[in-house]
Amino acid sequence: MTKALEMKNASAGAASPGIRVTQVVAKLIDTSTCIGCKACEVACQEWNDLPPETTVNLGTYQTLPDMTPHVWNLIRFNEVEEGGTLHWLMRKDQCMHCADPGCLKACPAPAAIVQYENGIVDFQQENCIGCGYCISGCPFNVPKLSAQTKKVYKCTLCVDRVSVGLEPACIKACPTSCLQFGTKENLLLKAQKRVDQLKASGFTTAGIYDPGGVGGTGVVSILAFADKPQAYGLPADPTVPWTVELWKQPLKWIGNLAILGGIIGTFIHYLRYGPKHAPPDGKVPRANAGGKQ
Ligand code: SF4
Ligand code: SF4
């Protein structure tokens, strides 16, 4: 089903861009109307046929301390005191589907990570070599390596549903509509309206989390306290780690130099020996079978 989507980018340079112009899709999370019911967690497990995981009691309603290879969607419960008032800041944690994905940049395996024209970043486990480089490339600490399969897993943004015109399973399950799906352009307009409402209700620092350091994200969040994304467990200014940028750039240059060297070598050879001619008798010389002549 995912074959219906055009590929924009792939790890280790394994894709060439398609020619169709596709609109970038996104998921909008309004953290101010999330009630922490975890219907999205259940829907994700069920749709993706993920096995159950033993929950951990953290002293809050949070299911687990972190996402796992079998849990790609986790509601984080954060208690934060602000202006003498205790706020319960719930946030749906998952892959952010970065426009400039550090995981894809870091991955050395051809097409183990692909980015479709609609912005979805997807892992192709059959091509994954289990090196874990994507984990160090992700500024949101999302990909999880399975000890059993030695493959990495994360949210696919329900690419199988989206590619046939359905919304992601978590969106369908959300009872408060704090999760919405659509084109990123439309969702940003909706998000801005909600931010204006929040500001009018006294949340003066309300805003949209769509960090520019990773080119923007396919998961956009409305935060009542946008000046403190860390309170929600989000990095303030996520970027692709410099180590990933550094080792990718020299490798690219080494490859380009090798190609250039080949072209120059061919040219020099031509200047020195001229074009290759067929032998006058028309016979093709036989290769030396290995014996001395
Ligand atoms: S572990 Fe991550 S970086 Fe390594 S091949 Fe698999 S997807 Fe790519
Ligand atoms: S959040 Fe991490 S895993 Fe998801 S696309 Fe961004 S870099 Fe990749």
Tab-separated table of C-alpha atoms in Angstrom, residues 167-265:
chain	number	residue	atom	x	y	z
A	167	GLU	CA	-6.501	9.288	8.918
A	168	PRO	CA	-4.014	7.793	11.425
A	169	ALA	CA	-5.534	5.409	13.985
A	170	CYS	CA	-4.747	7.686	16.965
A	171	ILE	CA	-6.628	10.592	15.356
A	172	LYS	CA	-9.684	8.385	14.803
A	173	ALA	CA	-9.673	7.288	18.456
A	174	CYS	CA	-9.251	10.677	20.161
A	175	PRO	CA	-12.529	11.611	21.952
A	176	THR	CA	-11.794	15.337	22.438
A	177	SER	CA	-10.525	16.086	18.908
A	178	CYS	CA	-7.325	17.377	20.433
A	179	LEU	CA	-5.706	15.332	17.658
A	180	GLN	CA	-6.340	16.403	14.084
A	181	PHE	CA	-4.938	15.299	10.755
A	182	GLY	CA	-4.706	17.152	7.441
A	183	THR	CA	-2.390	19.228	5.320
A	184	LYS	CA	0.218	21.028	7.354
A	185	GLU	CA	-0.808	24.325	5.797
A	186	ASN	CA	-4.414	24.020	7.035
A	187	LEU	CA	-3.456	22.709	10.449
A	188	LEU	CA	-1.115	25.637	11.070
A	189	LEU	CA	-4.012	28.022	10.395
A	190	LYS	CA	-6.228	26.103	12.842
A	191	ALA	CA	-3.419	26.039	15.393
A	192	GLN	CA	-2.967	29.790	15.201
A	193	LYS	CA	-6.701	30.339	15.884
A	194	ARG	CA	-6.493	28.152	18.975
A	195	VAL	CA	-3.355	29.955	20.168
A	196	ASP	CA	-5.202	33.273	19.837
A	197	GLN	CA	-8.047	31.828	21.969
A	198	LEU	CA	-5.600	30.658	24.626
A	199	LYS	CA	-3.908	34.039	24.721
A	200	ALA	CA	-7.280	35.744	25.112
A	201	SER	CA	-7.981	33.408	28.065
A	202	GLY	CA	-4.839	34.486	29.883
A	203	PHE	CA	-2.230	32.047	28.554
A	204	THR	CA	-0.070	34.855	27.235
A	205	THR	CA	2.851	32.631	26.249
A	206	ALA	CA	0.748	30.162	24.232
A	207	GLY	CA	2.224	29.184	20.882
A	208	ILE	CA	2.867	26.540	18.241
A	209	TYR	CA	5.732	24.045	18.502
A	210	ASP	CA	7.073	23.463	14.968
A	211	PRO	CA	10.839	23.770	15.477
A	212	GLY	CA	12.802	25.314	12.610
A	213	GLY	CA	16.067	23.594	13.622
A	214	VAL	CA	14.794	20.370	11.998
A	215	GLY	CA	13.017	22.168	9.152
A	216	GLY	CA	9.678	22.022	10.973
A	217	THR	CA	7.863	18.846	12.000
A	218	GLY	CA	4.972	16.756	10.720
A	219	VAL	CA	3.645	16.671	14.279
A	220	VAL	CA	2.747	20.180	15.355
A	221	SER	CA	1.802	20.927	18.970
A	222	ILE	CA	-0.165	23.738	20.552
A	223	LEU	CA	1.415	24.580	23.899
A	224	ALA	CA	-0.199	26.825	26.509
A	225	PHE	CA	3.337	27.552	27.760
A	226	ALA	CA	5.235	27.691	24.474
A	227	ASP	CA	8.122	29.552	26.097
A	228	LYS	CA	8.842	26.407	28.157
A	229	PRO	CA	8.682	23.405	25.779
A	230	GLN	CA	10.929	21.515	28.231
A	231	ALA	CA	8.013	21.458	30.694
A	232	TYR	CA	6.290	19.158	28.183
A	233	GLY	CA	9.452	17.076	27.657
A	234	LEU	CA	10.213	18.757	24.328
A	235	PRO	CA	13.661	20.139	23.445
A	236	ALA	CA	13.693	23.951	23.187
A	237	ASP	CA	15.738	24.105	20.002
A	238	PRO	CA	16.191	20.651	18.438
A	239	THR	CA	18.692	20.318	15.591
A	240	VAL	CA	20.349	17.468	13.744
A	241	PRO	CA	23.443	16.688	15.875
A	242	TRP	CA	26.610	18.292	14.497
A	243	THR	CA	28.348	14.906	14.631
A	244	VAL	CA	25.858	13.572	12.066
A	245	GLU	CA	26.277	16.617	9.803
A	246	LEU	CA	30.060	16.353	10.101
A	247	TRP	CA	30.444	12.710	9.165
A	248	LYS	CA	27.925	12.940	6.356
A	249	GLN	CA	29.540	15.930	4.663
A	250	PRO	CA	33.132	14.557	4.425
A	251	LEU	CA	31.792	11.239	3.081
A	252	LYS	CA	29.838	13.096	0.435
A	253	TRP	CA	32.973	15.014	-0.546
A	254	ILE	CA	35.118	11.878	-0.668
A	255	GLY	CA	32.554	10.335	-3.044
A	256	ASN	CA	32.477	13.456	-5.217
A	257	LEU	CA	36.300	13.598	-5.337
A	258	ALA	CA	36.456	9.932	-6.384
A	259	ILE	CA	34.056	10.632	-9.289
A	260	LEU	CA	36.039	13.725	-10.300
A	261	GLY	CA	39.308	11.747	-10.131
A	262	GLY	CA	37.817	9.098	-12.440
A	263	ILE	CA	36.768	11.699	-15.021
A	264	ILE	CA	40.187	13.434	-14.953
A	265	GLY	CA	41.984	10.055	-15.212
